[in-house]
Coordinates of C-alpha atoms and ligand atoms in Angstrom, one line a residue:
X29 CA 16.5 -27.6 -60.5
X30 CA 19.0 -26.6 -63.2
X31 CA 17.0 -27.3 -66.3
X32 CA 13.6 -26.0 -67.4
X33 CA 12.7 -29.7 -68.1
X34 CA 13.1 -30.8 -64.5
X35 CA 11.2 -27.7 -63.3
X36 CA 8.4 -28.6 -65.7
X37 CA 8.4 -32.2 -64.4
X38 CA 8.3 -31.0 -60.7
X39 CA 5.5 -28.5 -61.4
X40 CA 3.5 -31.1 -63.2
X41 CA 3.8 -33.6 -60.3
X42 CA 3.0 -30.8 -57.8
X43 CA -0.1 -29.8 -59.8
X44 CA -1.3 -33.3 -60.0
X45 CA -0.9 -33.8 -56.3
X46 CA -2.5 -30.4 -55.6
X47 CA -5.5 -31.0 -57.8
X48 CA -6.0 -34.5 -56.5
X49 CA -6.0 -33.1 -52.9
X50 CA -8.4 -30.3 -53.7
X51 CA -10.7 -32.7 -55.6
X52 CA -10.6 -35.0 -52.6
X53 CA -11.4 -32.3 -50.1
X54 CA -14.3 -31.0 -52.2
X55 CA -15.8 -34.5 -52.5
X56 CA -15.4 -35.0 -48.8
X57 CA -17.2 -31.8 -47.9
X58 CA -20.0 -32.7 -50.2
X59 CA -20.1 -36.2 -48.6
X60 CA -20.3 -34.7 -45.1
X61 CA -22.7 -31.9 -45.9
X62 CA -25.1 -33.7 -48.2
X63 CA -24.6 -37.4 -48.9
X64 CA -24.1 -38.8 -45.4
X65 CA -27.5 -37.8 -44.1
X66 CA -29.3 -38.8 -47.3
X67 CA -27.6 -42.2 -47.3
X68 CA -28.5 -42.7 -43.7
X69 CA -32.2 -41.9 -44.4
X70 CA -32.3 -44.1 -47.5
X71 CA -31.0 -47.1 -45.5
X72 CA -33.4 -46.4 -42.6
X73 CA -36.2 -46.4 -45.1
X74 CA -35.0 -49.8 -46.5
X75 CA -34.7 -51.2 -42.9
X76 CA -38.2 -50.0 -42.0
X77 CA -39.6 -51.7 -45.1
X78 CA -37.9 -54.9 -44.0
X79 CA -39.3 -54.7 -40.5
X80 CA -42.8 -53.7 -41.7
X81 CA -42.8 -56.8 -43.8
X82 CA -41.7 -58.9 -40.8
X83 CA -44.3 -57.3 -38.6
X84 CA -47.0 -57.8 -41.2
X85 CA -47.1 -61.4 -39.9
X86 CA -47.0 -63.2 -43.2
X87 CA -46.3 -66.8 -43.7
X88 CA -42.5 -66.9 -43.7
X89 CA -39.5 -68.1 -41.7
X90 CA -37.6 -65.1 -40.2
X91 CA -34.2 -66.6 -40.6
X92 CA -34.9 -67.5 -44.3
X93 CA -36.2 -64.1 -45.0
X94 CA -33.2 -62.3 -43.5
X95 CA -30.9 -64.6 -45.3
X96 CA -32.5 -63.7 -48.6
X97 CA -32.1 -60.0 -47.8
X98 CA -28.4 -60.7 -47.1
X99 CA -28.1 -62.6 -50.4
X100 CA -29.3 -59.6 -52.4
X101 CA -26.4 -57.4 -51.1
X102 CA -26.9 -56.4 -47.5
X103 CA -25.0 -57.0 -44.2
X104 CA -27.4 -57.6 -41.4
X105 CA -27.1 -58.0 -37.6
X106 CA -30.1 -59.0 -35.6
X107 CA -30.2 -59.1 -31.8
X108 CA -33.0 -59.7 -29.2
X109 CA -33.4 -58.6 -25.7
X110 CA -31.5 -61.7 -24.4
X111 CA -28.6 -60.5 -26.4
X112 CA -28.9 -63.5 -28.8
X113 CA -27.4 -62.3 -32.0
X114 CA -27.3 -63.4 -35.6
X115 CA -25.5 -62.1 -38.7
X116 CA -26.8 -62.4 -42.3
X117 CA -25.2 -61.5 -45.6
X118 CA -21.6 -60.4 -46.0
X119 CA -19.4 -60.4 -42.9
X120 CA -18.6 -57.2 -41.0
X121 CA -14.9 -56.5 -40.8
X122 CA -15.4 -54.9 -37.4
X123 CA -18.2 -56.0 -35.1
X124 CA -17.9 -52.9 -33.0
X125 CA -21.5 -51.8 -32.1
X126 CA -21.9 -50.3 -28.6
X127 CA -24.2 -51.9 -26.0
X128 CA -26.0 -48.5 -25.6
X129 CA -26.7 -48.3 -29.3
X130 CA -28.3 -51.8 -29.2
X131 CA -30.4 -50.7 -26.1
X132 CA -31.6 -47.6 -27.8
X133 CA -33.0 -49.6 -30.7
X134 CA -34.5 -52.3 -28.5
X135 CA -36.3 -49.4 -26.7
X136 CA -37.9 -48.5 -30.0
X137 CA -35.7 -45.8 -31.3
X138 CA -33.7 -45.6 -34.5
X139 CA -29.9 -45.8 -34.6
X140 CA -28.2 -43.5 -37.2
X141 CA -24.7 -44.9 -37.3
X142 CA -24.2 -44.0 -41.0
X143 CA -24.9 -40.4 -40.2
X144 CA -23.1 -40.0 -36.8
X145 CA -20.3 -42.6 -36.9
X146 CA -17.6 -41.0 -39.1
X147 CA -17.0 -37.4 -38.3
X148 CA -13.4 -37.2 -39.8
X149 CA -12.7 -35.5 -43.1
X150 CA -12.5 -38.5 -45.4
X151 CA -15.5 -39.7 -47.3
X152 CA -14.0 -43.1 -47.3
X153 CA -15.9 -43.6 -44.0
X154 CA -18.8 -44.2 -46.3
X155 CA -17.1 -47.5 -47.3
X156 CA -16.1 -48.4 -43.8
X157 CA -17.1 -52.0 -43.3
X158 CA -18.0 -52.0 -39.6
X159 CA -21.1 -52.8 -37.5
X160 CA -21.1 -49.3 -36.0
X161 CA -21.5 -47.9 -39.6
X162 CA -25.1 -49.1 -40.0
X163 CA -28.6 -48.0 -39.3
X164 CA -30.7 -49.8 -36.7
X165 CA -34.4 -50.2 -36.4
X166 CA -36.6 -52.1 -33.9
X167 CA -39.1 -54.8 -34.8
X168 CA -41.2 -57.3 -33.0
X169 CA -41.5 -60.9 -34.1
X170 CA -43.5 -63.6 -32.3
X171 CA -44.0 -61.2 -29.4
X172 CA -40.3 -60.7 -28.9
X173 CA -38.4 -57.4 -29.4
X174 CA -35.5 -57.3 -31.8
X175 CA -33.0 -54.8 -33.1
X176 CA -32.1 -54.9 -36.8
X177 CA -28.8 -53.3 -37.9
X178 CA -28.2 -53.1 -41.7
X179 CA -25.9 -51.6 -44.3
X180 CA -25.4 -52.3 -48.0
X181 CA -22.6 -54.7 -48.7
X182 CA -20.3 -52.3 -50.5
X183 CA -17.8 -55.0 -51.4
X184 CA -20.5 -56.8 -53.4
X185 CA -21.9 -53.7 -55.0
X186 CA -18.8 -51.8 -55.8
X187 CA -15.9 -54.1 -56.2
X188 CA -15.7 -53.8 -60.0
X189 CA -16.4 -50.1 -59.9
X190 CA -13.6 -49.7 -57.4
X191 CA -11.1 -51.5 -59.6
X192 CA -12.2 -49.7 -62.7
X193 CA -12.1 -46.2 -61.0
X194 CA -8.7 -46.9 -59.5
X195 CA -7.4 -48.2 -62.8
X196 CA -8.8 -45.2 -64.6
X197 CA -7.2 -42.8 -62.2
X198 CA -3.8 -44.5 -62.5
X199 CA -4.0 -44.5 -66.3
X200 CA -5.0 -40.8 -66.4
X201 CA -2.1 -39.9 -64.1
X202 CA 0.5 -41.9 -66.2
X203 CA -0.9 -40.7 -69.6
X204 CA -1.0 -37.0 -68.5
X205 CA 2.5 -37.2 -67.0
X206 CA 3.9 -38.7 -70.2
X207 CA 1.9 -36.1 -72.3
X208 CA 3.1 -33.2 -70.1
X209 CA 6.7 -34.4 -70.5
X210 CA 6.3 -34.6 -74.3
X211 CA 4.8 -31.1 -74.4
X212 CA 7.6 -29.8 -72.2
X213 CA 10.2 -31.3 -74.6
X214 CA 8.4 -29.7 -77.5
X215 CA 8.3 -26.3 -75.8
X216 CA 11.9 -26.4 -74.6
X217 CA 13.7 -27.7 -77.7
X218 CA 13.3 -24.3 -79.6
X219 CA 14.7 -22.5 -76.5
X220 CA 17.8 -24.8 -76.7
X221 CA 18.1 -23.9 -80.4
X222 CA 17.9 -20.2 -79.5
X223 CA 20.6 -20.6 -77.0
X224 CA 22.9 -22.1 -79.6
X225 CA 21.9 -19.3 -82.0
X226 CA 22.8 -16.7 -79.4
X227 CA 26.2 -18.3 -79.0
X228 CA 26.7 -18.2 -82.8
X229 CA 25.8 -14.5 -82.9
X230 CA 28.3 -13.8 -80.1
X231 CA 30.9 -15.3 -82.3
X232 CA 29.8 -12.9 -85.1
X233 CA 28.2 -15.7 -87.2
X234 CA 25.1 -14.0 -88.5
X235 CA 24.3 -16.3 -91.4
X236 CA 22.6 -19.2 -89.9
X237 CA 18.9 -18.6 -89.3
X238 CA 16.6 -20.2 -86.7
X239 CA 14.3 -22.7 -88.5
X240 CA 11.3 -22.5 -86.1
X241 CA 8.0 -22.2 -87.9
X242 CA 5.5 -22.0 -85.2
X243 CA 2.6 -19.6 -84.8
X244 CA 2.7 -19.3 -81.0
X245 CA 4.8 -17.0 -78.7
X246 CA 8.0 -19.1 -79.3
X247 CA 7.5 -18.8 -83.1
X248 CA 7.1 -15.0 -82.7
X249 CA 10.2 -14.9 -80.5
X250 CA 12.1 -16.9 -83.1
X251 CA 11.0 -14.4 -85.9
X252 CA 12.0 -11.4 -83.8
X253 CA 15.3 -13.2 -83.1
X254 CA 15.9 -13.7 -86.8
X255 CA 15.0 -10.0 -87.5
X256 CA 17.4 -9.0 -84.7
X257 CA 20.1 -11.2 -86.4
X258 CA 19.5 -9.5 -89.7
X259 CA 19.8 -6.1 -88.0
X260 CA 23.0 -7.1 -86.2
X261 CA 24.4 -8.3 -89.5
X262 CA 23.5 -5.0 -91.2
X263 CA 25.0 -3.1 -88.3
X264 CA 28.1 -5.2 -88.4
X265 CA 28.5 -4.6 -92.2
X266 CA 27.9 -0.8 -91.9
X267 CA 30.4 -0.7 -89.0
X268 CA 33.0 -2.4 -91.1
X269 CA 32.1 -0.2 -94.1
X270 CA 32.2 2.9 -91.8
X271 CA 35.7 2.0 -90.5
X272 CA 37.0 1.4 -94.0
X273 CA 35.5 4.7 -95.3
X274 CA 36.9 6.6 -92.3
X275 CA 40.4 5.1 -92.9
X276 CA 40.1 5.9 -96.6
X277 CA 39.0 9.5 -96.1
X278 CA 41.8 10.1 -93.6
X279 CA 44.4 8.3 -95.6
X280 CA 44.1 10.4 -98.9
X281 CA 44.5 13.9 -97.3
X282 CA 47.2 12.6 -95.1
X283 CA 49.1 11.2 -98.0
X284 CA 48.7 14.5 -99.9
X285 CA 50.0 16.5 -96.9
X286 CA 52.9 14.2 -96.6
X287 CA 53.8 14.4 -100.3
X288 CA 53.5 18.2 -100.6
X289 CA 55.4 18.7 -97.3
X290 CA 58.2 16.5 -98.7
X291 CA 58.3 18.6 -101.9
X292 CA 58.4 21.8 -99.8
X293 CA 61.3 20.4 -97.8
X294 CA 63.3 19.1 -100.9
X295 CA 65.4 21.9 -102.2
X296 CA 64.7 25.3 -103.8
X297 CA 61.2 25.9 -105.3
X298 CA 59.6 28.6 -107.4
X299 CA 57.7 31.0 -105.2
X300 CA 54.4 30.2 -107.0
X301 CA 54.9 26.4 -106.5
X302 CA 55.7 26.9 -102.9
X303 CA 52.5 29.0 -102.4
X304 CA 50.4 26.4 -104.3
X305 CA 51.8 23.5 -102.2
X306 CA 51.2 25.3 -99.0
X307 CA 47.6 26.1 -100.1
X308 CA 47.1 22.4 -100.8
X309 CA 48.4 21.4 -97.4
X310 CA 46.1 24.0 -95.8
X311 CA 43.1 22.8 -97.7
X312 CA 43.7 19.1 -96.9
X313 CA 44.2 20.0 -93.2
X314 CA 40.8 21.9 -93.3
X315 CA 39.2 18.8 -94.9
X316 CA 40.6 16.6 -92.1
X317 CA 39.4 19.0 -89.6
X318 CA 35.8 19.2 -90.9
X319 CA 35.8 15.4 -91.3
X320 CA 36.8 15.0 -87.7
X321 CA 34.1 17.5 -86.6
X322 CA 31.4 15.8 -88.6
X323 CA 32.4 12.4 -87.4
X324 CA 32.2 13.7 -83.8
X325 CA 28.7 15.2 -84.6
X326 CA 27.5 11.8 -86.0
X327 CA 28.8 9.9 -83.0
X328 CA 27.1 12.4 -80.6
X329 CA 23.9 12.0 -82.6
X330 CA 24.0 8.2 -82.4
X331 CA 24.3 8.3 -78.7
X332 CA 21.8 11.1 -78.2
X333 CA 18.7 9.9 -76.5
X334 CA 16.8 13.1 -75.9
X335 CA 16.8 16.5 -77.7
X336 CA 17.1 19.7 -75.7
X337 CA 13.9 21.2 -77.0
X338 CA 12.8 24.8 -76.5
X339 CA 10.8 27.4 -78.4
X340 CA 12.8 29.7 -80.6
X341 CA 12.4 31.8 -83.7
X342 CA 13.2 29.6 -86.7
X343 CA 13.0 32.7 -88.9
X344 CA 15.8 34.4 -87.0
X345 CA 17.9 31.2 -87.0
X346 CA 17.7 30.9 -90.8
X347 CA 18.6 34.5 -91.3
X348 CA 21.6 34.1 -89.0
X349 CA 22.7 31.0 -90.9
X350 CA 22.4 32.8 -94.2
X351 CA 24.6 35.7 -92.9
X352 CA 27.4 33.3 -92.1
X353 CA 27.5 32.4 -95.9
X354 CA 27.5 36.0 -97.2
X355 CA 31.2 36.0 -98.1
X356 CA 30.9 32.6 -100.0
X357 CA 27.8 33.7 -101.8
X358 CA 29.4 36.9 -103.0
X359 CA 32.6 35.0 -104.0
X360 CA 30.6 32.7 -106.2
X361 CA 28.2 35.4 -107.5
X362 CA 25.2 33.5 -106.2
X363 CA 22.0 35.5 -105.4
X364 CA 19.8 34.5 -102.5
X365 CA 16.2 35.2 -101.9
X366 CA 14.3 34.5 -98.7
X367 CA 10.6 34.1 -98.3
X368 CA 10.2 33.4 -94.6
X369 CA 7.0 33.5 -92.5
X370 CA 7.5 34.5 -88.9
X371 CA 7.6 31.2 -87.2
X372 CA 8.3 30.1 -83.6
X373 CA 9.2 26.4 -83.3
X374 CA 9.8 24.1 -80.4
X375 CA 12.9 22.0 -81.2
X376 CA 16.6 21.5 -80.5
X377 CA 18.0 24.9 -81.7
X378 CA 21.7 23.9 -82.0
X379 CA 21.1 20.6 -83.8
X380 CA 18.7 22.3 -86.3
X381 CA 21.3 24.9 -87.0
X382 CA 23.5 22.0 -88.3
X383 CA 20.7 21.0 -90.7
X384 CA 20.4 24.5 -92.3
X385 CA 24.2 24.8 -92.3
X386 CA 24.7 21.5 -94.2
X387 CA 21.8 22.2 -96.7
X388 CA 23.0 25.7 -97.4
X389 CA 26.7 24.6 -97.7
X390 CA 25.6 22.0 -100.3
X391 CA 23.3 24.5 -102.2
X392 CA 26.4 26.8 -102.6
X393 CA 29.0 24.0 -103.2
X394 CA 27.0 22.3 -105.9
X395 CA 25.6 25.5 -107.4
X396 CA 26.8 27.0 -110.7
X397 CA 28.7 30.3 -110.8
X398 CA 26.1 33.2 -110.7
X399 CA 23.4 30.7 -109.7
X400 CA 20.5 31.3 -107.4
X401 CA 19.3 30.0 -104.1
X402 CA 15.7 30.4 -102.8
X403 CA 14.7 29.7 -99.2
X404 CA 11.0 29.5 -98.3
X405 CA 9.5 28.8 -95.0
X406 CA 5.8 28.2 -94.3
X407 CA 3.7 26.5 -91.6
X408 CA 0.3 24.9 -91.3
X409 CA -1.4 23.3 -88.2
X410 CA 0.6 20.2 -88.4
X411 CA 4.1 21.2 -89.5
X412 CA 6.7 23.7 -90.5
X413 CA 8.2 23.4 -94.0
X414 CA 11.6 24.8 -95.0
X415 CA 12.4 24.6 -98.7
X416 CA 15.9 25.3 -100.0
X417 CA 16.2 25.3 -103.8
X418 CA 19.3 25.8 -105.9
X419 CA 20.1 26.1 -109.6
X420 CA 23.1 23.8 -109.3
X421 CA 24.3 20.6 -110.9
X422 CA 21.4 18.5 -109.6
X423 CA 21.4 14.7 -109.3
X424 CA 20.2 11.6 -111.0
X425 CA 17.2 9.6 -109.6
X426 CA 19.4 6.7 -108.4
X427 CA 21.7 9.1 -106.6
X428 CA 18.9 10.8 -104.7
X429 CA 18.1 7.5 -103.0
X430 CA 21.7 7.2 -101.6
X431 CA 22.6 10.8 -100.6
X432 CA 21.6 10.4 -97.0
X433 CA 24.0 7.4 -96.4
X434 CA 27.1 8.1 -94.5
X435 CA 30.1 8.8 -96.8
X436 CA 28.1 8.7 -100.0
X437 CA 29.1 11.2 -102.6
X438 CA 27.3 11.3 -105.9
X439 CA 30.3 12.7 -107.7
X440 CA 33.4 11.8 -105.7
X441 CA 35.9 14.1 -107.5
X442 CA 33.5 17.1 -107.4
X443 CA 32.8 16.6 -103.7
X444 CA 36.5 16.2 -102.9
X445 CA 37.2 19.4 -104.9
X446 CA 34.7 21.4 -102.9
X447 CA 35.9 19.9 -99.6
X448 CA 33.0 17.5 -99.0
X449 CA 33.0 14.6 -96.6
X450 CA 29.9 12.7 -97.5
X451 CA 28.6 13.1 -94.0
X452 CA 26.7 16.4 -94.0
X453 CA 23.3 15.1 -95.3
X454 CA 23.6 12.0 -93.0
X455 CA 23.8 14.4 -90.1
X456 CA 20.9 16.5 -91.4
X457 CA 18.7 13.5 -92.0
X458 CA 19.3 12.1 -88.5
X459 CA 18.6 15.5 -86.8
X460 CA 15.3 15.9 -88.7
X461 CA 14.3 12.3 -88.0
X462 CA 15.0 12.8 -84.3
X463 CA 12.5 15.7 -84.5
X464 CA 10.0 13.3 -86.0
X465 CA 10.2 14.9 -89.5
X466 CA 11.6 14.1 -92.9
X467 CA 13.6 15.6 -95.8
X468 CA 12.1 15.3 -99.3
X469 CA 14.4 15.8 -102.3
X470 CA 13.6 16.8 -105.8
X471 CA 16.3 17.2 -108.3
X472 CA 17.0 17.5 -112.0
X473 CA 20.5 17.1 -113.5
X474 CA 22.0 20.4 -114.5
X475 CA 18.9 22.3 -113.4
X476 CA 19.1 22.2 -109.7
X477 CA 17.8 20.6 -106.5
X478 CA 15.2 21.3 -103.9
X479 CA 15.5 20.0 -100.3
X480 CA 12.2 20.3 -98.3
X481 CA 12.5 19.8 -94.6
X482 CA 9.2 18.9 -92.9
X483 CA 9.2 19.4 -89.1
X484 CA 6.1 18.3 -87.2
X485 CA 4.7 20.6 -84.5
X486 CA 4.4 18.7 -81.2
Ligands
LIG501 P1 29.3 16.2 -99.2 O1 30.2 16.6 -98.0 O2 30.0 15.3 -100.2 O3 28.6 17.3 -99.8 P2 26.7 15.4 -98.2 O4 26.3 14.3 -97.3 O5 26.4 16.8 -97.8 O6 28.3 15.2 -98.5 O7 26.0 15.2 -99.6 C1 26.1 13.9 -100.2 C2 26.2 14.0 -101.7 O8 24.9 14.5 -102.2 C3 27.1 15.0 -102.2 O9 28.4 14.4 -102.4 C4 26.5 15.4 -103.5 O10 26.9 14.5 -104.6 C5 25.1 15.3 -103.3 N1 24.4 16.6 -103.0 C6 24.1 17.1 -101.8 N2 23.5 18.3 -101.9 C7 23.4 18.6 -103.2 C8 22.9 19.7 -104.0 N3 22.3 20.7 -103.4 N4 23.0 19.6 -105.4 C9 23.6 18.5 -105.9 N5 24.1 17.4 -105.3 C10 24.0 17.5 -104.0

């Protein structure tokens, strides 16, 4: 059974055989429990009516009368005490009545062959054309005792019905088999298409879409498949973009280092130039180092499934973070004010430290000399909100939308100048998102920016 189609065919045939068997058994049970007895009584009643008429002593010829009963659709067997026997109506296929059964009837009792004869499972016994499958009643005619055995001539009554029923069953079986196969084909063809599409994707061809417009589960699967293809295409694009960005960001500091190292090595230099070249090399090395660290952080974040959450003082963490920037703040003449409620938060302490570190680095990097930074922290029943505002260069509306993308820098030359990598906000965004929160940005060019971090309490 290698294909779904052959499985479907097999199951269909098995179901048809199974349902026919079950139907057959139910009908049989009904026949044995209910119909057999009723049928026997019905035929006894008919036989008694016939014998009553015979015994009423009317003006008729017994043989003629019994022949006429045979003509209307009965098989009859009449026997007297001398074992003289006559048959009327349709012929019995098997003339197999037992001597004792005849004796019983001649002795005045009734023979219930229809009820007692066929004890096996199949209701087809009902149609069995044998003398034993009759009812027998006694009667007296011209002072002589007779036994009359009778059954309806099924051949006569049911021949057409039989043919029609059998024909109908065969047609139902053939039509349902063909219909099932057509349905199977219809169900299976989209799966074949999906298999082809999966192969295309494995060959990195994301452009051909599945054209399956159905409303059922297969249609839903096809739509999910198309969404997955889109997502894979986007991932593939961002992976390629990421690699080209990484190469570019490594390439330029490396080239600078190489160039200035060559200058340093090539002959005598003024002391001032020498110092300046060495400083450039040191700065470029620092940039490469922080780029590597941030790339590592991003990769770790991408692979991180669960955060190490624990309760800690967010207030203390922000204060500690600010302390590490004291020297830079003084250097740039930036004043800092803190308005922090005392808040305990359950989250990943070390990843959250990265968020504050990146936001504060930016608030200082993109601030103006002698500018200001305000940090506020509040909480309500649902969340904790940390707001970091600066009086820096600000951003344009269209830049705000992009700043959380990896490697995005609104002003490339300024970012490079201040040692930016374009990765800090991408890291902050992912950490906050992993905590179920969000970062909202408001900014005005040349006035400043406010980054509000919303962290839900869980
Ligand atoms: P970078 O290392 O370049 O600072 P980030 O991911 O931290 O990278 O920020 C992305 C860009 O967003 C920055 O290049 C900068 O243009 C802009 N940006 C970030 N924070 C601020 C801010 N406080 N004021 C103005 N611009 C900002």
